[in-house]
Amino acid sequence: MSLVALILSLGFAALVALGLPFAFALALAVIASLYASGLDPMLLPQTLVAGTQSFSLLVIPFFMLAGEVMAAGDLSRRLVNVADVFVRHLPGGLGLVTIIAALVFAAVSGSAPATTAAIGTVMIPAMAERGYSRAYATALAVSAGVLAPLIPPSIAFVIWGVIAEQSIAKLFLSGVMPGLLMAAGMVALVLWQARRGDIPRRPRASVAEVGQALREGVWVLLAPVIVLGGIYGGLFTPTESAVVACLYVLAIALFVQRSLHWRTLGAVISRAMATTALVLAIVGFSQGFGILVAQEQLAPALTRWLAGHVHDKWVMLALLNLGFFVLAAVMDEVAIMVILGPMLIAIARQYGVDPIHFGSMIVTNVAIGMAAPPIGYCLFVGMAIARLKLADVARSIMPFVAMMLLVLFLVTYVPMFSLWLLR
Amino acid sequence: MKAALAAAVAAVAAANTWLVRLLALLMLGVLGWQVFMRSALSAPPSWSEELALLAFTWAVLLAVAGGVRDGIHVRMDLLLDRLPAAARALMERGLLLATAFVGGFLAWAGARYAAESVGTTSAATAYPMSLLYASAVVCGALILLFALERLLLGAPDTRA
């Protein structure tokens, strides 16, 4: 192994283990490799800037902003109210409300942390108030939040589409069935929990209550129709749909429902841009890292080695899933996607895996990684809302993670789940 | 002296925050105009995508630097959490030094890159490419500044 290869693998891993943020660990590994290989130091700024010059990646700040506006502008509460009047009388009613509201929210925002924060802020206290354990309520809100990477539009699919050079619109469609399957699994778990627990059922909503919830929520319910209808009706590109989503929810919150004040808009934009920066810092600094990895021929070498040792495609996919799950326990999922992306794509190509099916499998892994202990990003969002520690929530979220792994199994071994809507 | 330094860095950080907000609004306005012109008048402007991407790069890189001040960049702290307090504090200082080094390097290498690109312009709007690459210089300088602030003055209060 060359010195550069050592820096990019062991050096980078050591920096991450020591606690340097992923983005700066990538940058430092690139800097050290540039000196070790005698390449021009300008590669770092050049690739960093180039990494952000992607029209597809422009969706990220806009979907983040749409999510923040919906949360700050009270639109997520109205969404919850609509779901509430339809399913609250069923066993596990509030749990079902959480899942449905997250599905609709995800169809506008595309961001798992934004969905977890928006829905969790409303639903975790509401569920705790009605007798659900706080840990269970948090686990459910986190699990519902990670539906966002699978339900279109999805930021994770956009990032994967850019890395894998695949159609983002097709990747979006490949996530629908896995996302709905995961949501169905959550519904089953909620119903099972409701039968086991002693949570009182609430009365059915009156016609007047349904009418009021629909009147208050009609605008926000139209948002996913506009976003998804725009993309698949051929009106907008995914990036333009994110812009339209943003402008739409801003108009609703500022002018129609007047639930967002101009004075708070600055802070809302700052929050959206801060979250965007977290993702794009990793994406940006990984560009130079990726070029050096390619130069070292690490991906082809590993792919050849794997091809020599693992002959069955399905065994290879199982190993990739296992590897992703283990890595996600210590590493950010976006970092895994962008750093290992070229290698993963080379492996998928070698074994003849359909690239869209493979994208769906990767993003299902991303969704699971965001919810799974010990460092699932959405798990931390949920814990912050509920003011609970990891140990409190870890046990409650395990059944949900197990169910998601079952969905991953189906997504991996039944390609039809991902490709059905593309036929 | 320390208070004056802290106030100066806070002013730079506030200006950075506002610039990021304005750039985000600029992106939104420009692309909103593009969508309107294309779908309503079938006459998409030629400049909108390029301008939005310029604003995007600047906004993201400035926000990345702002994230250093707020201490929000994603990292793995499993090892840090297991260290005794004194060792952890020492390690945190080392990590901030490493971050400051990345910032300084980015500013220096970015300045060379921006200087090399003087005279070249973008395809559609012909803006100078050094304007785009200057974003890496400013990002690097701000990362250096904010990392040094945390190192020398401690973590700032960013709740406001």
Coordinates of C-alpha atoms in Angstrom, one line a residue:
Chain A
M1 CA 0.0 0.0 0.0
S2 CA 1.4 3.4 -0.9
L3 CA 1.9 6.3 1.5
V4 CA -1.1 8.2 0.0
A5 CA -3.3 5.1 0.2
L6 CA -2.3 4.8 3.9
I7 CA -3.1 8.4 4.6
L8 CA -6.5 8.2 2.8
S9 CA -7.5 5.0 4.7
L10 CA -5.9 4.7 8.1
G11 CA -5.0 8.4 8.4
F12 CA -8.5 9.5 7.7
A13 CA -10.0 6.8 10.0
A14 CA -7.6 7.9 12.8
L15 CA -8.6 11.6 12.5
V16 CA -12.3 10.6 12.6
A17 CA -11.8 8.4 15.6
L18 CA -10.0 11.2 17.4
G19 CA -13.1 13.4 17.0
L20 CA -12.2 15.7 14.1
P21 CA -15.4 16.6 12.2
F22 CA -15.7 14.4 9.1
A23 CA -15.4 17.3 6.7
F24 CA -12.2 18.5 8.2
A25 CA -10.8 15.0 8.5
L26 CA -11.4 14.6 4.8
A27 CA -9.7 18.0 4.1
L28 CA -6.7 17.2 6.3
A29 CA -6.3 13.7 4.7
V30 CA -6.4 15.5 1.3
I31 CA -3.8 18.0 2.3
A32 CA -1.4 15.3 3.7
S33 CA -1.9 13.2 0.5
L34 CA -1.2 16.2 -1.7
Y35 CA 2.1 16.7 -0.1
A36 CA 2.9 13.0 -0.1
S37 CA 2.2 12.7 -3.8
G38 CA 3.7 16.0 -4.8
L39 CA 0.4 17.3 -6.4
D40 CA -0.6 20.9 -6.5
P41 CA -2.2 22.2 -3.2
M42 CA -4.7 24.1 -5.3
L43 CA -6.5 20.8 -5.8
L44 CA -8.3 21.3 -2.4
P45 CA -10.0 24.7 -3.1
Q46 CA -10.5 23.7 -6.7
T47 CA -12.4 20.5 -5.8
L48 CA -14.2 22.1 -2.9
V49 CA -15.7 24.9 -5.1
A50 CA -16.4 22.4 -8.0
G51 CA -18.2 20.1 -5.5
T52 CA -20.7 22.9 -4.8
Q53 CA -21.2 23.9 -8.4
S54 CA -23.9 21.4 -9.0
F55 CA -27.4 22.4 -10.0
S56 CA -28.8 19.1 -8.6
L57 CA -27.3 19.8 -5.2
L58 CA -29.1 23.2 -5.1
V59 CA -32.2 21.3 -3.9
I60 CA -30.7 20.8 -0.5
P61 CA -31.0 24.3 0.9
F62 CA -34.4 24.7 -0.6
F63 CA -35.9 21.5 0.8
M64 CA -34.2 22.3 4.2
L65 CA -35.8 25.7 4.1
A66 CA -39.2 24.4 3.1
G67 CA -39.0 22.0 6.1
E68 CA -37.9 24.8 8.5
V69 CA -40.7 27.1 7.2
M70 CA -43.3 24.4 7.7
A71 CA -42.1 23.9 11.3
A72 CA -41.7 27.5 12.2
G73 CA -44.9 28.6 10.4
D74 CA -47.1 26.2 12.3
L75 CA -47.8 24.2 9.1
S76 CA -46.5 21.0 10.6
R77 CA -49.0 21.3 13.4
R78 CA -51.9 21.8 11.0
L79 CA -50.7 18.7 9.1
V80 CA -50.7 16.7 12.3
N81 CA -54.3 18.0 13.0
V82 CA -55.5 16.7 9.7
A83 CA -54.0 13.2 10.3
D84 CA -55.4 13.3 13.8
V85 CA -59.0 13.8 12.9
F86 CA -58.9 10.8 10.6
V87 CA -57.1 8.1 12.7
R88 CA -57.1 9.2 16.3
H89 CA -60.0 6.8 17.3
L90 CA -58.0 3.8 16.1
P91 CA -55.8 1.7 18.4
G92 CA -52.5 3.5 18.6
G93 CA -54.1 6.6 17.1
L94 CA -51.4 9.1 17.9
G95 CA -48.8 6.8 16.7
L96 CA -50.6 6.5 13.4
V97 CA -50.9 10.3 13.2
T98 CA -47.1 10.6 13.6
I99 CA -46.5 8.2 10.7
I100 CA -49.0 9.8 8.3
A101 CA -47.9 13.4 9.2
A102 CA -44.3 12.4 8.6
L103 CA -45.1 10.8 5.2
V104 CA -46.8 14.0 4.0
F105 CA -44.1 16.3 5.5
A106 CA -41.4 14.1 3.9
A107 CA -43.1 14.6 0.5
V108 CA -42.4 18.3 0.7
S109 CA -39.1 18.6 2.7
G110 CA -37.1 15.5 1.7
S111 CA -34.9 15.9 4.8
A112 CA -34.9 13.3 7.6
P113 CA -33.7 15.6 10.4
A114 CA -36.2 18.3 9.4
T115 CA -39.0 15.8 9.3
T116 CA -38.0 14.3 12.7
A117 CA -37.7 17.8 14.2
A118 CA -40.9 19.2 12.8
I119 CA -43.1 16.1 13.6
G120 CA -41.3 15.2 16.7
T121 CA -41.7 18.6 18.3
V122 CA -45.5 18.3 18.0
M123 CA -46.0 14.6 18.5
I124 CA -43.5 13.6 21.2
P125 CA -45.1 15.8 23.9
A126 CA -48.6 15.0 22.6
M127 CA -48.0 11.2 22.8
A128 CA -46.3 11.5 26.3
E129 CA -49.3 13.5 27.5
R130 CA -51.6 10.7 26.4
G131 CA -49.8 7.9 28.2
Y132 CA -47.2 6.8 25.7
S133 CA -43.7 6.3 27.3
R134 CA -41.5 9.2 26.3
A135 CA -38.9 6.8 25.0
Y136 CA -41.4 5.0 22.8
A137 CA -42.8 8.3 21.5
T138 CA -39.3 9.5 20.6
A139 CA -38.4 6.2 18.9
L140 CA -41.6 6.4 16.8
A141 CA -41.0 10.0 15.8
V142 CA -37.4 9.3 14.8
S143 CA -38.4 6.2 12.8
A144 CA -41.2 8.2 11.1
G145 CA -38.6 11.0 10.4
V146 CA -36.3 8.6 8.5
L147 CA -39.0 7.9 6.0
A148 CA -38.0 11.2 4.4
P149 CA -34.9 9.8 2.6
L150 CA -37.1 7.2 0.9
I151 CA -40.2 9.3 0.1
P152 CA -39.7 11.6 -2.8
P153 CA -38.4 14.3 -3.0
S154 CA -35.3 13.1 -1.1
I155 CA -32.0 14.8 -0.4
A156 CA -30.3 11.5 0.0
F157 CA -31.4 10.4 -3.4
V158 CA -30.2 13.7 -4.9
I159 CA -26.7 13.2 -3.4
W160 CA -26.6 9.6 -4.6
G161 CA -27.9 10.6 -8.0
V162 CA -25.0 13.1 -8.3
I163 CA -22.4 10.6 -7.2
A164 CA -23.7 7.7 -9.3
E165 CA -24.7 9.9 -12.3
Q166 CA -28.2 8.4 -12.4
S167 CA -31.6 10.0 -13.1
I168 CA -32.7 11.7 -9.8
A169 CA -36.4 11.5 -10.9
K170 CA -36.0 7.7 -11.4
L171 CA -34.2 7.3 -8.1
F172 CA -37.0 9.2 -6.3
L173 CA -39.5 6.7 -7.7
S174 CA -37.4 3.8 -6.6
G175 CA -37.8 4.9 -3.0
V176 CA -41.6 5.0 -2.9
M177 CA -42.3 1.3 -2.4
P178 CA -39.5 0.8 0.2
G179 CA -40.7 4.0 2.0
L180 CA -44.4 2.8 2.0
L181 CA -43.3 -0.6 3.1
M182 CA -41.4 0.9 6.0
A183 CA -44.4 3.0 6.9
A184 CA -46.6 -0.1 6.9
G185 CA -44.1 -1.9 9.1
M186 CA -44.3 1.1 11.6
V187 CA -48.1 0.9 11.5
A188 CA -47.9 -2.8 12.3
L189 CA -45.6 -2.1 15.3
V190 CA -47.8 0.8 16.5
L191 CA -50.9 -1.5 16.4
W192 CA -49.0 -4.3 18.2
Q193 CA -47.8 -1.9 20.8
A194 CA -51.3 -0.5 21.3
R195 CA -52.7 -3.9 21.9
R196 CA -49.9 -4.7 24.4
G197 CA -50.0 -1.3 26.2
D198 CA -52.8 0.3 28.2
I199 CA -53.2 3.5 26.1
P200 CA -56.8 4.8 26.1
R201 CA -58.4 5.2 22.7
R202 CA -59.7 8.7 21.8
P203 CA -63.2 9.4 20.5
R204 CA -63.8 9.6 16.8
A205 CA -63.6 13.2 15.5
S206 CA -66.9 14.9 14.8
V207 CA -67.7 16.1 11.3
A208 CA -67.2 19.7 12.5
E209 CA -63.7 18.8 13.7
V210 CA -62.8 17.1 10.5
G211 CA -64.0 20.1 8.5
Q212 CA -62.0 22.6 10.6
A213 CA -58.8 20.5 10.4
L214 CA -59.2 20.3 6.6
R215 CA -59.9 24.0 6.3
E216 CA -56.8 24.8 8.3
G217 CA -54.6 22.2 6.6
V218 CA -55.8 22.3 3.0
W219 CA -52.9 24.6 2.0
V220 CA -50.2 22.4 3.5
L221 CA -51.8 19.3 2.0
L222 CA -51.5 20.8 -1.4
A223 CA -47.8 21.2 -1.1
P224 CA -46.8 17.6 -1.9
V225 CA -49.2 17.6 -4.8
I226 CA -47.5 20.7 -6.2
V227 CA -44.0 19.4 -5.6
L228 CA -44.4 15.8 -6.8
G229 CA -47.0 16.7 -9.5
G230 CA -44.6 19.3 -10.8
I231 CA -41.7 16.8 -11.1
Y232 CA -43.6 13.9 -12.6
G233 CA -45.9 16.1 -14.7
G234 CA -42.8 17.4 -16.4
L235 CA -43.3 21.0 -15.2
F236 CA -40.2 21.3 -13.0
T237 CA -36.8 19.7 -12.5
P238 CA -36.3 18.4 -9.0
T239 CA -34.3 21.6 -8.2
E240 CA -37.0 23.8 -9.5
S241 CA -39.6 21.8 -7.5
A242 CA -37.6 22.5 -4.3
V243 CA -37.7 26.2 -5.2
V244 CA -41.5 26.1 -5.8
A245 CA -42.0 24.1 -2.5
C246 CA -40.1 26.8 -0.7
L247 CA -41.9 29.7 -2.3
Y248 CA -45.2 28.0 -1.8
V249 CA -44.8 27.3 1.9
L250 CA -43.3 30.7 2.5
A251 CA -46.4 32.3 0.8
I252 CA -48.8 30.2 2.9
A253 CA -47.0 30.8 6.2
L254 CA -46.4 34.6 5.6
F255 CA -49.4 35.8 3.7
V256 CA -52.3 33.2 3.7
Q257 CA -52.2 31.8 7.3
R258 CA -49.9 34.6 8.7
S259 CA -48.4 32.0 11.0
L260 CA -44.8 33.1 10.3
H261 CA -43.5 36.6 11.0
W262 CA -41.0 38.4 8.8
R263 CA -38.8 39.0 11.9
T264 CA -38.3 35.2 12.4
L265 CA -37.5 34.5 8.8
G266 CA -33.8 35.3 9.2
A267 CA -33.4 32.7 11.9
V268 CA -35.4 30.2 9.9
I269 CA -33.1 30.7 6.9
S270 CA -30.0 30.4 9.1
R271 CA -31.1 27.1 10.5
A272 CA -31.8 25.7 7.0
M273 CA -28.4 26.9 5.8
A274 CA -26.6 25.6 8.8
T275 CA -28.0 22.1 8.2
T276 CA -27.2 22.5 4.5
A277 CA -23.6 23.4 5.4
L278 CA -23.2 20.2 7.5
V279 CA -24.1 18.0 4.5
L280 CA -22.3 20.0 1.9
A281 CA -19.1 20.4 3.9
I282 CA -18.7 16.6 3.7
V283 CA -19.8 16.5 0.0
G284 CA -17.4 19.4 -0.9
F285 CA -14.3 18.2 0.9
S286 CA -14.9 14.6 -0.3
Q287 CA -14.4 15.7 -3.9
G288 CA -10.7 16.1 -3.6
F289 CA -10.6 12.9 -1.5
G290 CA -12.4 11.0 -4.2
I291 CA -10.0 12.2 -6.9
L292 CA -7.0 11.0 -4.8
V293 CA -8.8 7.6 -4.1
A294 CA -9.4 7.2 -7.8
Q295 CA -5.7 8.0 -8.5
E296 CA -4.6 5.4 -6.1
Q297 CA -6.9 2.9 -7.8
L298 CA -8.2 1.8 -4.4
A299 CA -11.8 1.2 -5.7
P300 CA -10.8 -1.0 -8.6
A301 CA -8.3 -2.9 -6.5
L302 CA -10.9 -3.6 -3.8
T303 CA -13.5 -4.5 -6.4
R304 CA -11.1 -7.0 -8.0
W305 CA -10.3 -8.5 -4.7
L306 CA -13.9 -8.9 -3.8
A307 CA -14.7 -10.4 -7.2
G308 CA -12.0 -12.9 -6.6
H309 CA -13.4 -13.9 -3.2
V310 CA -17.2 -13.4 -3.4
H311 CA -18.7 -15.0 -6.5
D312 CA -22.4 -14.6 -5.8
K313 CA -24.2 -11.2 -6.4
W314 CA -26.6 -11.7 -3.5
V315 CA -23.9 -12.6 -1.0
M316 CA -22.0 -9.5 -2.1
L317 CA -25.1 -7.3 -1.6
A318 CA -25.6 -8.9 1.9
L319 CA -22.0 -8.0 2.7
L320 CA -22.4 -4.5 1.5
N321 CA -25.5 -4.0 3.6
L322 CA -23.7 -5.4 6.6
G323 CA -20.7 -3.2 6.0
F324 CA -22.9 -0.1 5.6
F325 CA -24.8 -0.9 8.8
V326 CA -21.6 -1.4 10.8
L327 CA -20.0 1.7 9.3
A328 CA -23.1 3.8 10.1
A329 CA -22.6 3.0 13.7
V330 CA -19.4 5.1 13.7
M331 CA -19.8 7.3 10.7
D332 CA -22.1 9.9 9.2
E333 CA -24.3 8.3 6.4
V334 CA -23.7 11.1 3.9
A335 CA -20.0 10.7 4.5
I336 CA -20.3 7.0 3.8
M337 CA -22.2 7.7 0.6
V338 CA -19.8 10.3 -0.8
I339 CA -16.6 8.7 0.4
L340 CA -17.3 5.1 -0.5
G341 CA -19.8 5.9 -3.4
P342 CA -17.3 5.4 -6.2
M343 CA -16.2 2.0 -4.8
L344 CA -19.8 0.9 -4.1
I345 CA -20.8 1.8 -7.7
A346 CA -17.8 -0.1 -9.1
I347 CA -18.8 -3.1 -7.1
A348 CA -22.5 -2.9 -8.2
R349 CA -21.4 -2.6 -11.8
Q350 CA -19.0 -5.6 -11.5
Y351 CA -21.9 -7.7 -10.2
G352 CA -24.4 -6.4 -12.7
V353 CA -26.8 -4.8 -10.2
D354 CA -29.3 -2.4 -11.7
P355 CA -28.0 1.1 -10.7
I356 CA -31.5 2.4 -9.7
H357 CA -32.1 -0.7 -7.6
F358 CA -28.7 -0.2 -6.0
G359 CA -29.4 3.4 -5.3
S360 CA -32.6 2.4 -3.5
M361 CA -30.7 -0.1 -1.5
I362 CA -28.1 2.5 -0.5
V363 CA -30.6 5.1 0.5
T364 CA -32.6 2.5 2.6
N365 CA -29.3 1.9 4.4
V366 CA -28.9 5.7 4.9
A367 CA -32.4 5.9 6.4
I368 CA -31.7 3.0 8.8
G369 CA -28.3 4.6 9.8
M370 CA -30.1 7.8 10.6
A371 CA -32.3 6.1 13.2
A372 CA -30.0 3.4 14.5
P373 CA -27.9 3.8 17.7
P374 CA -25.3 4.8 18.6
I375 CA -24.9 7.9 16.3
G376 CA -28.1 8.1 14.2
Y377 CA -28.5 11.7 13.3
C378 CA -32.3 11.7 13.7
L379 CA -32.0 9.8 16.9
F380 CA -30.1 12.7 18.3
V381 CA -32.7 15.2 17.0
G382 CA -35.4 13.1 18.8
M383 CA -33.4 12.8 22.0
A384 CA -32.9 16.6 22.0
I385 CA -36.6 17.2 21.6
A386 CA -37.6 14.6 24.3
R387 CA -34.6 15.5 26.6
L388 CA -33.7 11.8 26.8
K389 CA -30.4 10.0 26.8
L390 CA -29.3 7.4 24.3
A391 CA -29.7 4.6 26.8
D392 CA -33.4 5.6 27.3
V393 CA -34.3 5.6 23.6
A394 CA -32.0 2.8 22.3
R395 CA -34.2 0.0 23.7
S396 CA -37.4 1.5 22.3
I397 CA -36.1 2.0 18.8
M398 CA -34.7 -1.5 18.4
P399 CA -38.0 -3.1 17.2
F400 CA -38.3 -0.3 14.6
V401 CA -34.7 -0.8 13.5
A402 CA -35.3 -4.5 13.2
M403 CA -38.4 -3.9 11.0
M404 CA -36.3 -1.5 8.8
L405 CA -33.7 -4.2 8.4
L406 CA -36.4 -6.5 7.2
V407 CA -37.4 -3.9 4.7
L408 CA -33.8 -3.6 3.6
F409 CA -33.7 -7.4 3.1
L410 CA -36.8 -7.1 0.8
V411 CA -35.4 -4.1 -1.0
T412 CA -32.1 -6.0 -1.6
Y413 CA -33.5 -9.3 -2.7
V414 CA -36.7 -8.3 -4.4
P415 CA -35.6 -5.6 -6.9
M416 CA -39.2 -5.3 -7.9
F417 CA -39.9 -3.2 -4.8
S418 CA -37.6 -0.5 -6.0
L419 CA -38.3 -0.8 -9.7
W420 CA -42.0 -1.5 -9.8
L421 CA -43.0 2.2 -10.4
L422 CA -40.4 2.5 -13.1
R423 CA -41.7 -0.3 -15.3
Chain B
M1 CA -8.2 43.1 25.0
K2 CA -9.9 39.7 25.1
A3 CA -13.3 41.4 25.2
A4 CA -12.5 43.6 22.2
L5 CA -11.2 40.6 20.2
A6 CA -14.4 38.6 21.0
A7 CA -16.6 41.6 20.0
A8 CA -14.7 41.9 16.7
V9 CA -15.0 38.3 15.9
A10 CA -18.7 38.4 16.9
A11 CA -19.2 41.3 14.4
V12 CA -17.6 39.3 11.6
A13 CA -19.7 36.3 12.5
A14 CA -22.9 38.4 12.5
A15 CA -22.0 39.8 9.1
N16 CA -21.3 36.3 7.8
T17 CA -24.7 35.2 9.1
W18 CA -26.5 38.0 7.3
L19 CA -24.6 37.4 4.1
V20 CA -25.6 33.8 4.1
R21 CA -29.2 34.8 4.6
L22 CA -29.1 37.3 1.7
L23 CA -27.4 34.8 -0.6
A24 CA -30.1 32.2 0.2
L25 CA -32.8 34.7 -0.6
L26 CA -30.9 35.7 -3.8
M27 CA -30.8 32.0 -4.9
L28 CA -34.5 31.6 -4.1
G29 CA -35.4 34.8 -6.0
V30 CA -33.3 34.0 -9.1
L31 CA -34.5 30.4 -9.4
G32 CA -38.1 31.5 -8.7
W33 CA -37.8 33.9 -11.6
Q34 CA -36.3 31.1 -13.8
V35 CA -39.3 28.8 -13.0
F36 CA -41.8 31.6 -13.7
M37 CA -40.1 32.7 -17.0
R38 CA -39.8 29.1 -18.2
S39 CA -43.2 27.8 -17.3
A40 CA -45.3 31.0 -17.8
L41 CA -43.5 32.7 -20.7
S42 CA -41.4 29.8 -22.2
A43 CA -38.4 32.2 -22.0
P44 CA -36.0 31.0 -19.4
P45 CA -33.2 33.5 -18.7
S46 CA -29.7 32.4 -19.7
W47 CA -28.1 33.9 -16.6
S48 CA -30.2 32.5 -13.7
E49 CA -28.6 29.1 -13.3
E50 CA -25.1 30.5 -13.2
L51 CA -25.9 33.3 -10.8
A52 CA -27.8 30.9 -8.5
L53 CA -24.8 28.5 -8.5
L54 CA -22.4 31.4 -7.7
A55 CA -24.6 32.4 -4.8
F56 CA -25.0 28.7 -3.7
T57 CA -21.2 28.2 -3.5
W58 CA -20.7 31.4 -1.6
A59 CA -23.6 30.7 0.8
V60 CA -22.5 27.1 1.5
L61 CA -18.9 27.9 2.1
L62 CA -19.7 30.8 4.4
A63 CA -22.1 28.6 6.3
V64 CA -19.5 25.9 6.5
A65 CA -17.2 28.4 8.2
G66 CA -20.1 29.6 10.4
G67 CA -20.6 26.0 11.5
V68 CA -17.1 26.0 13.0
R69 CA -18.0 28.9 15.3
D70 CA -21.2 27.2 16.3
G71 CA -19.5 23.8 16.7
I72 CA -22.1 22.0 14.7
H73 CA -20.0 20.0 12.2
V74 CA -20.8 16.3 12.4
R75 CA -18.1 14.2 14.2
M76 CA -17.7 11.0 16.1
D77 CA -17.2 11.7 19.8
L78 CA -17.2 8.1 21.1
L79 CA -13.5 8.3 22.1
L80 CA -13.7 11.9 23.3
D81 CA -16.6 11.0 25.6
R82 CA -14.5 8.4 27.3
L83 CA -11.5 10.6 28.1
P84 CA -11.0 12.2 31.4
A85 CA -11.9 15.9 31.5
A86 CA -8.4 17.3 31.2
A87 CA -7.4 14.9 28.4
R88 CA -10.6 15.8 26.6
A89 CA -9.9 19.5 26.9
L90 CA -6.4 18.9 25.5
M91 CA -7.7 16.8 22.7
E92 CA -10.4 19.4 21.8
R93 CA -7.6 22.0 21.5
G94 CA -5.7 19.8 19.2
L95 CA -8.7 19.3 17.1
L96 CA -9.3 23.0 16.9
L97 CA -5.7 23.5 15.8
A98 CA -6.2 20.9 13.1
T99 CA -9.4 22.8 12.0
A100 CA -7.6 26.1 12.0
F101 CA -4.8 24.6 9.9
V102 CA -7.3 23.3 7.3
G103 CA -8.8 26.9 7.2
G104 CA -5.4 28.5 6.8
F105 CA -4.4 26.0 4.1
L106 CA -7.6 26.5 2.2
A107 CA -7.2 30.3 2.4
W108 CA -3.6 30.2 1.1
A109 CA -4.2 27.6 -1.6
G110 CA -7.5 29.2 -2.6
A111 CA -5.8 32.6 -3.0
R112 CA -3.3 31.0 -5.4
Y113 CA -6.1 29.4 -7.3
A114 CA -8.1 32.6 -7.4
A115 CA -5.1 34.6 -8.6
E116 CA -4.4 32.0 -11.3
S117 CA -7.9 32.3 -12.6
V118 CA -7.8 36.1 -13.0
G119 CA -8.8 37.0 -16.6
T120 CA -11.1 34.0 -17.1
T121 CA -14.8 34.5 -17.0
S122 CA -17.9 32.3 -16.7
A123 CA -19.7 31.0 -19.8
A124 CA -23.2 32.7 -19.6
T125 CA -22.8 35.9 -17.6
A126 CA -19.1 36.5 -18.0
Y127 CA -18.5 37.1 -14.3
P128 CA -14.8 36.8 -13.3
M129 CA -14.1 33.2 -12.2
S130 CA -11.8 34.6 -9.5
L131 CA -15.0 35.9 -7.8
L132 CA -16.2 32.2 -7.5
Y133 CA -12.8 30.9 -6.3
A134 CA -12.5 33.8 -3.8
S135 CA -15.3 32.0 -1.9
A136 CA -12.7 29.3 -0.9
V137 CA -10.3 32.0 0.3
V138 CA -13.0 33.7 2.5
C139 CA -14.2 30.3 3.7
G140 CA -10.7 29.3 4.7
A141 CA -10.0 32.6 6.4
L142 CA -13.2 32.4 8.4
I143 CA -12.6 28.8 9.4
L144 CA -9.2 29.8 10.7
L145 CA -10.6 32.8 12.5
F146 CA -13.5 30.9 14.2
A147 CA -11.3 28.0 15.1
L148 CA -8.7 30.3 16.7
E149 CA -11.5 32.1 18.5
R150 CA -12.7 28.9 20.1
L151 CA -9.1 27.9 20.8
L152 CA -8.1 31.2 22.4
L153 CA -11.3 32.7 23.8
G154 CA -13.4 29.6 24.3
A155 CA -16.7 28.6 22.7
P156 CA -18.8 31.7 21.9
D157 CA -22.4 32.2 23.0
T158 CA -24.3 31.7 19.7
R159 CA -27.8 31.3 21.1
A160 CA -28.9 34.6 19.8

